[in-house]
Amino acid sequence: MFKRRTSFKDIILGIKNVVTSSDTQFTNFIKMDKVLILSKLSRYEFEKRKYNIDNDHELEKKLRNRGTDFEKLMQCHVLHKNFEKNVVDTLCKMGINVEVVNRFDYTDEKVKWADVIMPTGGDGTFLLASSRIRDNSKPVIGFNSDPSRSEGHLCLPKKFSANIRRAVEKLQSGDFEWLLRSRIRIKLISQRGEVVPKCLHELQENYCTAVVDGDPTNKGVLPVLALNEVFIGETTSSRVSHLQMRLNGSIEQTSMKCSGVCVCTGTGSTSWHLSINRIPAQSVAELLEFIEIPSCADKEKLAEEVADTYNKSLIFRPNDKRMSYTIRDLISAGVWPCPKGIKPRDFVSKLEIKSNCYDASLVVDGGVSFDFNDGTIVFLEIRPEDALRTVSLTE
């Protein structure tokens, strides 16, 4: 997959050829009569709900007593709420019907009502917004509410956080490009019958209700799509994960022991995938010590350039129809893996994984988890109709 000299070039060439066929059905026009704003849950709001304290003075006292920087917590809360109000006021002044919901009242009915879903927060809020969108027809367009402290890769460019009206005008005039972010479809076959989701974040019980029942016409397909990644492995990180993998529909099955498998989209390639596979300049510098290089060469600078080029090559386009899997800490000794030859990292179009684990989980976008214990099988693939409709917006 990542061969020296050719890998980055191949990825760039692949980017130019990636076109989602269903995108041709849409012109550069967005109906924006009704916009549903999904509000970020600030840390202050989280603490208030967690402790069920309505009295602000009592909450402040409790948080200060435990050592929380209350001023900073409130500063972030006010910043997010002021930004959200600015978005609402701007849209209303432009004649757009606006409704604001939080994660606790973000329902399928609200999604159905809206022309556009507009999360205001960061990537976490954007991921939550996308969780209830199950086809490629309804746009999700996010604003980064705190661009000074958040990257917000999934949101509009940071400059539009300071000029919301300009962003909306560009959307209304068609001055944008559609971007269909590929998502991973998950078919989970459990030998134990019922598949029950578990929420990994506190106060998100209502989110799990959205992923309880699968499509009755397609048994086993979960009604939750992975925008970033699917992780499979033992819940206890110190325990070895014993898995069996089939790549691209092959009849050959590889049995292996590792620290789990991460399967990502192009969108997720900038996130956990990059962190897992990133090579530090220090490692490159140590490798260069084994290579004869003229003494005049600046090895430290060369190491940084090589590491930077390699790390950039790990990222691929969000509308790429391929998934990239990474086998973490693959045990390559004795009989493992069996048979030999599987790449610890590669692109695939389809992936099948069977569990021989004791207490494992399948985790979707770091938010919802499913048991993945001995005998459970999962099938992963990307289909055009499952993409998330977003936009690419530039000046």
C-alpha atoms as a printed R data frame, in Angstrom:
    type eleno elety resid chain resno       x       y       z
1   ATOM     1    CA   MET     A     1   0.000   0.000   0.000
2   ATOM     2    CA   PHE     A     2   2.499   2.613   1.088
3   ATOM     3    CA   LYS     A     3   5.455   1.927  -1.166
4   ATOM     4    CA   ARG     A     4   8.282   4.402  -1.153
5   ATOM     5    CA   ARG     A     5   8.281   7.018  -3.932
6   ATOM     6    CA   THR     A     6   5.032   5.783  -5.492
7   ATOM     7    CA   SER     A     7   2.496   5.627  -2.688
8   ATOM     8    CA   PHE     A     8   1.771   9.342  -2.340
9   ATOM     9    CA   LYS     A     9   1.578   9.786  -6.115
10  ATOM    10    CA   ASP     A    10  -0.814   6.859  -6.435
11  ATOM    11    CA   ILE     A    11  -3.058   8.282  -3.759
12  ATOM    12    CA   ILE     A    12  -3.155  11.709  -5.449
13  ATOM    13    CA   LEU     A    13  -4.009  10.107  -8.801
14  ATOM    14    CA   GLY     A    14  -6.724   8.103  -7.099
15  ATOM    15    CA   ILE     A    15  -8.201  11.281  -5.646
16  ATOM    16    CA   LYS     A    16  -8.702  12.780  -9.119
17  ATOM    17    CA   ASN     A    17 -10.623   9.727 -10.267
18  ATOM    18    CA   VAL     A    18 -12.989   9.485  -7.301
19  ATOM    19    CA   VAL     A    19 -16.473  10.599  -8.321
20  ATOM    20    CA   THR     A    20 -19.674   9.569  -6.589
21  ATOM    21    CA   SER     A    21 -22.237   8.722  -9.237
22  ATOM    22    CA   SER     A    22 -25.257   9.875  -7.212
23  ATOM    23    CA   ASP     A    23 -23.721  13.344  -6.935
24  ATOM    24    CA   THR     A    24 -24.586  13.990 -10.570
25  ATOM    25    CA   GLN     A    25 -28.275  13.997  -9.582
26  ATOM    26    CA   PHE     A    26 -27.790  17.224  -7.596
27  ATOM    27    CA   THR     A    27 -27.118  20.696  -8.918
28  ATOM    28    CA   ASN     A    28 -25.291  23.297  -6.851
29  ATOM    29    CA   PHE     A    29 -28.455  24.371  -5.109
30  ATOM    30    CA   ILE     A    30 -29.405  24.041  -1.464
31  ATOM    31    CA   LYS     A    31 -32.940  24.537  -0.249
32  ATOM    32    CA   MET     A    32 -32.555  26.421   3.024
33  ATOM    33    CA   ASP     A    33 -36.101  27.348   4.004
34  ATOM    34    CA   LYS     A    34 -35.818  25.317   7.225
35  ATOM    35    CA   VAL     A    35 -32.542  24.853   9.076
36  ATOM    36    CA   LEU     A    36 -32.097  22.653  12.127
37  ATOM    37    CA   ILE     A    37 -29.231  23.803  14.335
38  ATOM    38    CA   LEU     A    38 -27.694  21.113  16.522
39  ATOM    39    CA   SER     A    39 -26.230  22.817  19.572
40  ATOM    40    CA   LYS     A    40 -22.949  21.763  21.126
41  ATOM    41    CA   LEU     A    41 -23.213  20.393  24.661
42  ATOM    42    CA   SER     A    42 -20.785  22.584  26.579
43  ATOM    43    CA   ARG     A    43 -18.858  21.215  29.534
44  ATOM    44    CA   TYR     A    44 -20.891  23.485  31.813
45  ATOM    45    CA   GLU     A    45 -24.161  22.017  30.518
46  ATOM    46    CA   PHE     A    46 -22.734  18.523  30.829
47  ATOM    47    CA   GLU     A    47 -21.801  19.043  34.482
48  ATOM    48    CA   LYS     A    48 -25.192  20.564  35.218
49  ATOM    49    CA   ARG     A    49 -27.014  17.543  33.828
50  ATOM    50    CA   LYS     A    50 -24.597  15.056  35.339
51  ATOM    51    CA   TYR     A    51 -25.127  16.331  38.887
52  ATOM    52    CA   ASN     A    52 -28.763  17.349  38.283
53  ATOM    53    CA   ILE     A    53 -28.175  20.741  39.899
54  ATOM    54    CA   ASP     A    54 -30.392  23.620  38.778
55  ATOM    55    CA   ASN     A    55 -28.902  26.184  41.120
56  ATOM    56    CA   ASP     A    56 -25.933  27.787  39.368
57  ATOM    57    CA   HIS     A    57 -24.351  28.869  42.648
58  ATOM    58    CA   GLU     A    58 -24.441  25.317  44.038
59  ATOM    59    CA   LEU     A    59 -22.963  23.929  40.835
60  ATOM    60    CA   GLU     A    60 -20.177  26.497  40.868
61  ATOM    61    CA   LYS     A    61 -19.355  25.625  44.470
62  ATOM    62    CA   LYS     A    62 -19.257  21.895  43.711
63  ATOM    63    CA   LEU     A    63 -17.004  22.319  40.694
64  ATOM    64    CA   ARG     A    64 -14.635  24.697  42.440
65  ATOM    65    CA   ASN     A    65 -14.358  22.322  45.416
66  ATOM    66    CA   ARG     A    66 -13.174  19.530  43.161
67  ATOM    67    CA   GLY     A    67 -10.520  21.775  41.594
68  ATOM    68    CA   THR     A    68 -12.188  22.720  38.313
69  ATOM    69    CA   ASP     A    69 -11.102  25.942  36.618
70  ATOM    70    CA   PHE     A    70 -14.597  27.406  36.760
71  ATOM    71    CA   GLU     A    71 -13.727  30.672  35.004
72  ATOM    72    CA   LYS     A    72 -12.342  28.830  31.994
73  ATOM    73    CA   LEU     A    73 -15.313  26.451  31.941
74  ATOM    74    CA   MET     A    74 -17.756  29.363  31.911
75  ATOM    75    CA   GLN     A    75 -15.718  31.280  29.356
76  ATOM    76    CA   CYS     A    76 -15.976  28.371  26.911
77  ATOM    77    CA   HIS     A    77 -19.684  27.957  27.629
78  ATOM    78    CA   VAL     A    78 -20.434  31.624  26.968
79  ATOM    79    CA   LEU     A    79 -18.279  31.595  23.826
80  ATOM    80    CA   HIS     A    80 -20.186  28.649  22.340
81  ATOM    81    CA   LYS     A    81 -23.594  30.057  23.250
82  ATOM    82    CA   ASN     A    82 -22.787  33.499  21.843
83  ATOM    83    CA   PHE     A    83 -21.628  31.904  18.613
84  ATOM    84    CA   GLU     A    84 -24.757  29.794  18.396
85  ATOM    85    CA   LYS     A    85 -26.913  32.903  18.935
86  ATOM    86    CA   ASN     A    86 -25.008  34.676  16.173
87  ATOM    87    CA   VAL     A    87 -25.768  31.815  13.775
88  ATOM    88    CA   VAL     A    88 -29.451  31.823  14.726
89  ATOM    89    CA   ASP     A    89 -29.780  35.613  14.442
90  ATOM    90    CA   THR     A    90 -28.000  35.661  11.081
91  ATOM    91    CA   LEU     A    91 -30.230  32.977   9.592
92  ATOM    92    CA   CYS     A    92 -33.409  34.584  10.934
93  ATOM    93    CA   LYS     A    93 -32.445  37.978   9.490
94  ATOM    94    CA   MET     A    94 -31.987  36.248   6.127
95  ATOM    95    CA   GLY     A    95 -35.589  34.985   6.270
96  ATOM    96    CA   ILE     A    96 -34.733  31.373   7.142
97  ATOM    97    CA   ASN     A    97 -36.908  29.344   9.511
98  ATOM    98    CA   VAL     A    98 -34.635  28.113  12.302
99  ATOM    99    CA   GLU     A    99 -35.053  25.563  15.071
100 ATOM   100    CA   VAL     A   100 -32.400  24.777  17.670
101 ATOM   101    CA   VAL     A   101 -32.052  21.359  19.290
102 ATOM   102    CA   ASN     A   102 -29.504  19.743  21.569
103 ATOM   103    CA   ARG     A   103 -28.352  16.148  21.604
104 ATOM   104    CA   PHE     A   104 -31.212  15.181  23.913
105 ATOM   105    CA   ASP     A   105 -34.013  16.272  21.579
106 ATOM   106    CA   TYR     A   106 -32.268  15.595  18.263
107 ATOM   107    CA   THR     A   107 -34.740  13.127  16.761
108 ATOM   108    CA   ASP     A   108 -35.595  11.596  13.407
109 ATOM   109    CA   GLU     A   109 -38.709  13.784  13.312
110 ATOM   110    CA   LYS     A   110 -36.608  16.929  13.643
111 ATOM   111    CA   VAL     A   111 -34.279  15.709  10.891
112 ATOM   112    CA   LYS     A   112 -37.235  15.027   8.608
113 ATOM   113    CA   TRP     A   113 -38.525  18.580   9.160
114 ATOM   114    CA   ALA     A   114 -35.313  20.317   8.157
115 ATOM   115    CA   ASP     A   115 -33.860  21.088   4.734
116 ATOM   116    CA   VAL     A   116 -30.353  21.348   6.211
117 ATOM   117    CA   ILE     A   117 -28.786  20.121   9.446
118 ATOM   118    CA   MET     A   118 -26.334  22.688  10.804
119 ATOM   119    CA   PRO     A   119 -24.230  21.583  13.817
120 ATOM   120    CA   THR     A   120 -22.519  24.440  15.666
121 ATOM   121    CA   GLY     A   121 -19.568  23.220  17.686
122 ATOM   122    CA   GLY     A   122 -16.718  21.021  16.551
123 ATOM   123    CA   ASP     A   123 -16.159  17.613  14.998
124 ATOM   124    CA   GLY     A   124 -17.906  15.835  17.869
125 ATOM   125    CA   THR     A   125 -21.108  17.789  17.295
126 ATOM   126    CA   PHE     A   126 -20.789  17.178  13.559
127 ATOM   127    CA   LEU     A   127 -20.455  13.407  14.124
128 ATOM   128    CA   LEU     A   128 -23.551  13.470  16.300
129 ATOM   129    CA   ALA     A   129 -25.440  15.371  13.607
130 ATOM   130    CA   SER     A   130 -24.482  12.825  10.955
131 ATOM   131    CA   SER     A   131 -25.532   9.864  13.131
132 ATOM   132    CA   ARG     A   132 -29.217  10.340  12.278
133 ATOM   133    CA   ILE     A   133 -28.669  10.936   8.555
134 ATOM   134    CA   ARG     A   134 -28.849   7.561   6.829
135 ATOM   135    CA   ASP     A   135 -28.674   8.444   3.142
136 ATOM   136    CA   ASN     A   136 -26.903  10.927   0.882
137 ATOM   137    CA   SER     A   137 -29.772  13.367   0.280
138 ATOM   138    CA   LYS     A   138 -29.894  15.706   3.317
139 ATOM   139    CA   PRO     A   139 -26.935  18.111   3.693
140 ATOM   140    CA   VAL     A   140 -25.047  18.480   6.957
141 ATOM   141    CA   ILE     A   141 -23.072  21.748   7.127
142 ATOM   142    CA   GLY     A   142 -21.186  22.584  10.298
143 ATOM   143    CA   PHE     A   143 -19.803  25.787  11.806
144 ATOM   144    CA   ASN     A   144 -16.787  25.673  14.111
145 ATOM   145    CA   SER     A   145 -17.836  27.625  17.209
146 ATOM   146    CA   ASP     A   146 -14.313  27.930  18.640
147 ATOM   147    CA   PRO     A   147 -11.782  27.999  15.780
148 ATOM   148    CA   SER     A   148  -8.995  29.233  18.067
149 ATOM   149    CA   ARG     A   149  -9.039  26.005  20.109
150 ATOM   150    CA   SER     A   150 -10.532  23.449  17.716
151 ATOM   151    CA   GLU     A   151  -9.446  22.181  14.310
152 ATOM   152    CA   GLY     A   152 -12.962  21.279  13.205
153 ATOM   153    CA   HIS     A   153 -11.903  19.346  10.093
154 ATOM   154    CA   LEU     A   154 -15.526  18.415   9.352
155 ATOM   155    CA   CYS     A   155 -16.851  21.968   9.634
156 ATOM   156    CA   LEU     A   156 -16.655  24.850   7.184
157 ATOM   157    CA   PRO     A   157 -13.260  26.591   7.006
158 ATOM   158    CA   LYS     A   158 -12.505  28.607  10.134
159 ATOM   159    CA   LYS     A   159 -12.718  31.962   8.347
160 ATOM   160    CA   PHE     A   160 -16.463  31.483   7.898
161 ATOM   161    CA   SER     A   161 -16.950  31.298  11.662
162 ATOM   162    CA   ALA     A   162 -16.228  35.021  11.636
163 ATOM   163    CA   ASN     A   163 -18.525  35.682   8.664
164 ATOM   164    CA   ILE     A   164 -21.579  33.449   8.903
165 ATOM   165    CA   ARG     A   165 -23.667  35.529   6.539
166 ATOM   166    CA   ARG     A   166 -21.036  35.230   3.818
167 ATOM   167    CA   ALA     A   167 -21.057  31.449   4.136
168 ATOM   168    CA   VAL     A   168 -24.856  31.259   3.900
169 ATOM   169    CA   GLU     A   169 -24.918  33.597   0.894
170 ATOM   170    CA   LYS     A   170 -22.414  31.371  -0.911
171 ATOM   171    CA   LEU     A   171 -24.544  28.332  -0.147
172 ATOM   172    CA   GLN     A   172 -27.710  30.029  -1.361
173 ATOM   173    CA   SER     A   173 -26.050  31.211  -4.587
174 ATOM   174    CA   GLY     A   174 -24.592  27.778  -5.375
175 ATOM   175    CA   ASP     A   175 -21.017  28.951  -4.918
176 ATOM   176    CA   PHE     A   176 -19.807  25.632  -3.529
177 ATOM   177    CA   GLU     A   177 -19.038  22.044  -4.484
178 ATOM   178    CA   TRP     A   178 -20.826  19.020  -3.141
179 ATOM   179    CA   LEU     A   179 -18.689  16.692  -1.063
180 ATOM   180    CA   LEU     A   180 -20.075  13.229  -0.406
181 ATOM   181    CA   ARG     A   181 -18.173  11.766   2.524
182 ATOM   182    CA   SER     A   182 -18.015   7.985   2.311
183 ATOM   183    CA   ARG     A   183 -19.312   6.050   5.295
184 ATOM   184    CA   ILE     A   184 -18.872   2.436   6.327
185 ATOM   185    CA   ARG     A   185 -21.898   0.145   6.312
186 ATOM   186    CA   ILE     A   186 -21.785  -2.421   9.114
187 ATOM   187    CA   LYS     A   187 -23.480  -5.813   9.003
188 ATOM   188    CA   LEU     A   188 -23.134  -7.548  12.348
189 ATOM   189    CA   ILE     A   189 -24.003 -11.227  12.789
190 ATOM   190    CA   SER     A   190 -24.100 -12.216  16.438
191 ATOM   191    CA   GLN     A   191 -24.465 -15.857  17.412
192 ATOM   192    CA   ARG     A   192 -26.067 -14.683  20.662
193 ATOM   193    CA   GLY     A   193 -29.059 -13.140  18.921
194 ATOM   194    CA   GLU     A   194 -29.964  -9.592  19.937
195 ATOM   195    CA   VAL     A   195 -27.494  -6.814  19.105
196 ATOM   196    CA   VAL     A   196 -27.576  -4.165  21.834
197 ATOM   197    CA   PRO     A   197 -25.721  -0.835  21.508
198 ATOM   198    CA   LYS     A   198 -23.836   0.731  24.389
199 ATOM   199    CA   CYS     A   199 -23.153   4.455  24.554
200 ATOM   200    CA   LEU     A   200 -19.565   5.329  25.439
201 ATOM   201    CA   HIS     A   201 -20.357   8.900  26.445
202 ATOM   202    CA   GLU     A   202 -22.398   9.848  29.467
203 ATOM   203    CA   LEU     A   203 -25.843  11.377  29.011
204 ATOM   204    CA   GLN     A   204 -26.333   9.951  25.520
205 ATOM   205    CA   GLU     A   205 -28.977   7.309  26.132
206 ATOM   206    CA   ASN     A   206 -31.257   8.769  23.479
207 ATOM   207    CA   TYR     A   207 -28.529   8.323  20.866
208 ATOM   208    CA   CYS     A   208 -28.485   4.583  21.495
209 ATOM   209    CA   THR     A   209 -32.219   4.355  20.850
210 ATOM   210    CA   ALA     A   210 -31.437   5.357  17.267
211 ATOM   211    CA   VAL     A   211 -29.280   2.284  16.677
212 ATOM   212    CA   VAL     A   212 -31.264  -0.481  18.355
213 ATOM   213    CA   ASP     A   213 -33.271  -1.838  15.435
214 ATOM   214    CA   GLY     A   214 -31.692  -2.864  12.165
215 ATOM   215    CA   ASP     A   215 -33.279  -2.772   8.732
216 ATOM   216    CA   PRO     A   216 -35.805  -5.666   8.691
217 ATOM   217    CA   THR     A   217 -35.232  -6.107   4.947
218 ATOM   218    CA   ASN     A   218 -31.485  -6.493   5.415
219 ATOM   219    CA   LYS     A   219 -30.946  -8.559   8.542
220 ATOM   220    CA   GLY     A   220 -27.926  -7.610  10.571
221 ATOM   221    CA   VAL     A   221 -27.238  -4.210   8.954
222 ATOM   222    CA   LEU     A   222 -26.871  -1.617  11.692
223 ATOM   223    CA   PRO     A   223 -28.752   1.683  11.228
224 ATOM   224    CA   VAL     A   224 -25.590   3.556  12.162
225 ATOM   225    CA   LEU     A   225 -22.901   4.395   9.609
226 ATOM   226    CA   ALA     A   226 -19.259   5.084  10.437
227 ATOM   227    CA   LEU     A   227 -18.125   8.474   9.155
228 ATOM   228    CA   ASN     A   228 -14.650   8.215  10.724
229 ATOM   229    CA   GLU     A   229 -13.828   4.651  11.663
230 ATOM   230    CA   VAL     A   230 -14.797   1.284  13.084
231 ATOM   231    CA   PHE     A   231 -12.542  -0.174  15.776
232 ATOM   232    CA   ILE     A   232 -12.624  -3.846  16.710
233 ATOM   233    CA   GLY     A   233 -10.728  -5.375  19.596
234 ATOM   234    CA   GLU     A   234 -10.700  -6.502  23.209
235 ATOM   235    CA   THR     A   235 -12.246  -3.930  25.536
236 ATOM   236    CA   THR     A   236  -9.341  -4.256  27.957
237 ATOM   237    CA   SER     A   237  -6.419  -2.794  26.033
238 ATOM   238    CA   SER     A   238  -3.846  -5.045  27.712
239 ATOM   239    CA   ARG     A   239  -5.593  -8.206  26.469
240 ATOM   240    CA   VAL     A   240  -4.594  -9.643  23.073
241 ATOM   241    CA   SER     A   241  -7.312  -9.565  20.386
242 ATOM   242    CA   HIS     A   242  -7.689 -12.845  18.472
243 ATOM   243    CA   LEU     A   243  -9.389 -12.166  15.127
244 ATOM   244    CA   GLN     A   244  -9.877 -13.750  11.710
245 ATOM   245    CA   MET     A   245  -9.925 -11.546   8.588
246 ATOM   246    CA   ARG     A   246 -10.986 -11.938   4.977
247 ATOM   247    CA   LEU     A   247 -10.057  -9.193   2.517
248 ATOM   248    CA   ASN     A   248 -12.118  -8.147  -0.517
249 ATOM   249    CA   GLY     A   249 -14.312 -11.250  -0.497
250 ATOM   250    CA   SER     A   250 -11.366 -13.653  -0.648
251 ATOM   251    CA   ILE     A   251 -11.873 -17.253   0.453
252 ATOM   252    CA   GLU     A   252  -8.549 -17.092   2.297
253 ATOM   253    CA   GLN     A   253  -8.884 -16.319   5.976
254 ATOM   254    CA   THR     A   254  -6.071 -14.996   8.134
255 ATOM   255    CA   SER     A   255  -6.038 -15.824  11.826
256 ATOM   256    CA   MET     A   256  -4.072 -13.304  13.863
257 ATOM   257    CA   LYS     A   257  -3.356 -11.857  17.263
258 ATOM   258    CA   CYS     A   258  -2.997  -8.114  17.680
259 ATOM   259    CA   SER     A   259  -4.169  -5.083  19.644
260 ATOM   260    CA   GLY     A   260  -7.262  -4.659  17.512
261 ATOM   261    CA   VAL     A   261  -8.145  -3.478  14.005
262 ATOM   262    CA   CYS     A   262  -9.054   0.077  12.982
263 ATOM   263    CA   VAL     A   263 -10.946   0.478   9.687
264 ATOM   264    CA   CYS     A   264 -11.317   4.063   8.468
265 ATOM   265    CA   THR     A   265 -12.803   6.185   5.694
266 ATOM   266    CA   GLY     A   266 -11.019   9.025   3.955
267 ATOM   267    CA   THR     A   267 -12.691  11.374   6.426
268 ATOM   268    CA   GLY     A   268 -11.290   9.335   9.308
269 ATOM   269    CA   SER     A   269  -7.827   9.149   7.763
270 ATOM   270    CA   THR     A   270  -6.965  12.506   9.356
271 ATOM   271    CA   SER     A   271  -7.954  11.240  12.787
272 ATOM   272    CA   TRP     A   272  -7.189   7.968  14.620
273 ATOM   273    CA   HIS     A   273  -5.795   6.331  11.479
274 ATOM   274    CA   LEU     A   274  -3.168   9.047  11.178
275 ATOM   275    CA   SER     A   275  -2.309   8.866  14.867
276 ATOM   276    CA   ILE     A   276  -1.868   5.089  14.768
277 ATOM   277    CA   ASN     A   277   0.355   5.075  11.689
278 ATOM   278    CA   ARG     A   278   2.219   8.360  12.023
279 ATOM   279    CA   ILE     A   279   6.005   7.995  12.046
280 ATOM   280    CA   PRO     A   280   7.937  10.525  14.158
281 ATOM   281    CA   ALA     A   281  10.993  12.292  12.786
282 ATOM   282    CA   GLN     A   282  12.996  10.715  15.602
283 ATOM   283    CA   SER     A   283  12.357   7.213  14.205
284 ATOM   284    CA   VAL     A   284  13.359   8.305  10.713
285 ATOM   285    CA   ALA     A   285  16.532   9.905  12.089
286 ATOM   286    CA   GLU     A   286  17.442   6.672  13.849
287 ATOM   287    CA   LEU     A   287  16.905   4.724  10.625
288 ATOM   288    CA   LEU     A   288  19.086   7.161   8.718
289 ATOM   289    CA   GLU     A   289  21.951   6.245  11.017
290 ATOM   290    CA   PHE     A   290  22.086   2.896   9.213
291 ATOM   291    CA   ILE     A   291  22.353   4.547   5.798
292 ATOM   292    CA   GLU     A   292  25.538   6.040   4.413
293 ATOM   293    CA   ILE     A   293  24.794   9.720   3.902
294 ATOM   294    CA   PRO     A   294  27.411  12.402   3.183
295 ATOM   295    CA   SER     A   295  28.514  14.002   6.421
296 ATOM   296    CA   CYS     A   296  27.543  17.416   5.101
297 ATOM   297    CA   ALA     A   297  23.898  16.380   4.876
298 ATOM   298    CA   ASP     A   298  21.539  17.770   7.493
299 ATOM   299    CA   LYS     A   299  20.165  14.476   8.777
300 ATOM   300    CA   GLU     A   300  17.761  16.114  11.201
301 ATOM   301    CA   LYS     A   301  16.149  18.210   8.468
302 ATOM   302    CA   LEU     A   302  16.046  15.208   6.117
303 ATOM   303    CA   ALA     A   303  14.371  13.100   8.793
304 ATOM   304    CA   GLU     A   304  11.694  15.760   9.307
305 ATOM   305    CA   GLU     A   305  11.024  16.003   5.570
306 ATOM   306    CA   VAL     A   306  10.785  12.230   5.134
307 ATOM   307    CA   ALA     A   307   8.502  11.860   8.150
308 ATOM   308    CA   ASP     A   308   6.285  14.720   6.972
309 ATOM   309    CA   THR     A   309   5.976  13.288   3.452
310 ATOM   310    CA   TYR     A   310   5.183   9.834   4.765
311 ATOM   311    CA   ASN     A   311   2.594  11.078   7.253
312 ATOM   312    CA   LYS     A   312   0.827  13.133   4.585
313 ATOM   313    CA   SER     A   313   0.647  10.025   2.393
314 ATOM   314    CA   LEU     A   314  -1.522   8.342   5.035
315 ATOM   315    CA   ILE     A   315  -4.381  10.769   4.331
316 ATOM   316    CA   PHE     A   316  -6.823  10.080   1.507
317 ATOM   317    CA   ARG     A   317  -9.889  11.851   0.189
318 ATOM   318    CA   PRO     A   318 -13.163  11.760   2.177
319 ATOM   319    CA   ASN     A   319 -15.127  10.673  -0.918
320 ATOM   320    CA   ASP     A   320 -12.785   7.756  -1.709
321 ATOM   321    CA   LYS     A   321 -14.768   4.535  -2.045
322 ATOM   322    CA   ARG     A   322 -12.043   2.515  -0.328
323 ATOM   323    CA   MET     A   323 -11.518   1.785   3.336
324 ATOM   324    CA   SER     A   324  -8.107   1.549   4.945
325 ATOM   325    CA   TYR     A   325  -7.548  -1.001   7.673
326 ATOM   326    CA   THR     A   326  -4.721  -0.998  10.218
327 ATOM   327    CA   ILE     A   327  -3.846  -4.017  12.325
328 ATOM   328    CA   ARG     A   328  -2.454  -2.609  15.552
329 ATOM   329    CA   ASP     A   329   0.623  -4.327  16.995
330 ATOM   330    CA   LEU     A   330   0.313  -7.387  14.765
331 ATOM   331    CA   ILE     A   331   2.088 -10.332  16.381
332 ATOM   332    CA   SER     A   332   4.472 -11.608  13.720
333 ATOM   333    CA   ALA     A   333   6.293 -14.475  15.391
334 ATOM   334    CA   GLY     A   334   6.007 -18.245  15.447
335 ATOM   335    CA   VAL     A   335   2.709 -19.348  13.933
336 ATOM   336    CA   TRP     A   336   1.178 -15.847  13.880
337 ATOM   337    CA   PRO     A   337  -0.336 -14.637  11.641
338 ATOM   338    CA   CYS     A   338  -1.643 -17.782   9.970
339 ATOM   339    CA   PRO     A   339  -1.129 -17.919   7.085
340 ATOM   340    CA   LYS     A   340   1.715 -15.430   6.736
341 ATOM   341    CA   GLY     A   341   1.669 -12.526   4.318
342 ATOM   342    CA   ILE     A   342  -1.145 -10.228   5.386
343 ATOM   343    CA   LYS     A   343  -0.206  -6.552   5.283
344 ATOM   344    CA   PRO     A   344  -0.590  -4.751   8.594
345 ATOM   345    CA   ARG     A   345  -2.124  -1.835   6.658
346 ATOM   346    CA   ASP     A   346  -3.864  -1.683   3.290
347 ATOM   347    CA   PHE     A   347  -6.813  -0.423   1.264
348 ATOM   348    CA   VAL     A   348  -9.857  -2.695   0.844
349 ATOM   349    CA   SER     A   349 -13.300  -2.485  -0.707
350 ATOM   350    CA   LYS     A   350 -14.813  -5.138   1.558
351 ATOM   351    CA   LEU     A   351 -13.727  -6.587   4.861
352 ATOM   352    CA   GLU     A   352 -14.957  -9.514   6.942
353 ATOM   353    CA   ILE     A   353 -13.787 -10.025  10.524
354 ATOM   354    CA   LYS     A   354 -14.689 -12.879  12.851
355 ATOM   355    CA   SER     A   355 -14.105 -12.777  16.580
356 ATOM   356    CA   ASN     A   356 -12.257 -15.297  18.710
357 ATOM   357    CA   CYS     A   357 -12.192 -12.771  21.545
358 ATOM   358    CA   TYR     A   358 -13.237 -12.956  25.171
359 ATOM   359    CA   ASP     A   359 -14.648  -9.497  25.946
360 ATOM   360    CA   ALA     A   360 -14.348  -7.456  22.768
361 ATOM   361    CA   SER     A   361 -16.194  -4.490  21.303
362 ATOM   362    CA   LEU     A   362 -16.969  -3.046  17.903
363 ATOM   363    CA   VAL     A   363 -16.936   0.750  18.274
364 ATOM   364    CA   VAL     A   364 -18.401   3.161  15.719
365 ATOM   365    CA   ASP     A   365 -16.935   6.679  15.591
366 ATOM   366    CA   GLY     A   366 -15.926   6.472  19.232
367 ATOM   367    CA   GLY     A   367 -19.538   6.915  20.326
368 ATOM   368    CA   VAL     A   368 -21.469   3.657  20.254
369 ATOM   369    CA   SER     A   369 -20.218   0.138  20.988
370 ATOM   370    CA   PHE     A   370 -21.452  -3.396  20.313
371 ATOM   371    CA   ASP     A   371 -20.290  -6.659  21.854
372 ATOM   372    CA   PHE     A   372 -17.933  -8.509  19.511
373 ATOM   373    CA   ASN     A   373 -17.160 -11.756  21.261
374 ATOM   374    CA   ASP     A   374 -16.322 -15.280  20.120
375 ATOM   375    CA   GLY     A   375 -18.262 -16.286  17.000
376 ATOM   376    CA   THR     A   376 -19.514 -12.820  16.075
377 ATOM   377    CA   ILE     A   377 -18.910 -11.781  12.465
378 ATOM   378    CA   VAL     A   378 -18.924  -8.314  10.908
379 ATOM   379    CA   PHE     A   379 -18.987  -7.312   7.236
380 ATOM   380    CA   LEU     A   380 -17.756  -3.819   6.358
381 ATOM   381    CA   GLU     A   381 -18.157  -2.025   3.051
382 ATOM   382    CA   ILE     A   382 -18.726   1.409   1.506
383 ATOM   383    CA   ARG     A   383 -21.747   2.083  -0.702
384 ATOM   384    CA   PRO     A   384 -22.476   5.349  -2.559
385 ATOM   385    CA   GLU     A   385 -26.010   5.579  -1.183
386 ATOM   386    CA   ASP     A   386 -24.654   5.640   2.381
387 ATOM   387    CA   ALA     A   387 -22.483   8.734   1.859
388 ATOM   388    CA   LEU     A   388 -22.994  11.886   3.922
389 ATOM   389    CA   ARG     A   389 -23.811  14.965   1.845
390 ATOM   390    CA   THR     A   390 -21.670  17.937   2.836
391 ATOM   391    CA   VAL     A   391 -20.113  20.860   0.980
392 ATOM   392    CA   SER     A   392 -16.701  22.181   0.076
393 ATOM   393    CA   LEU     A   393 -16.698  25.944   0.494
394 ATOM   394    CA   THR     A   394 -13.870  28.302  -0.425
395 ATOM   395    CA   GLU     A   395 -13.420  31.999  -1.186
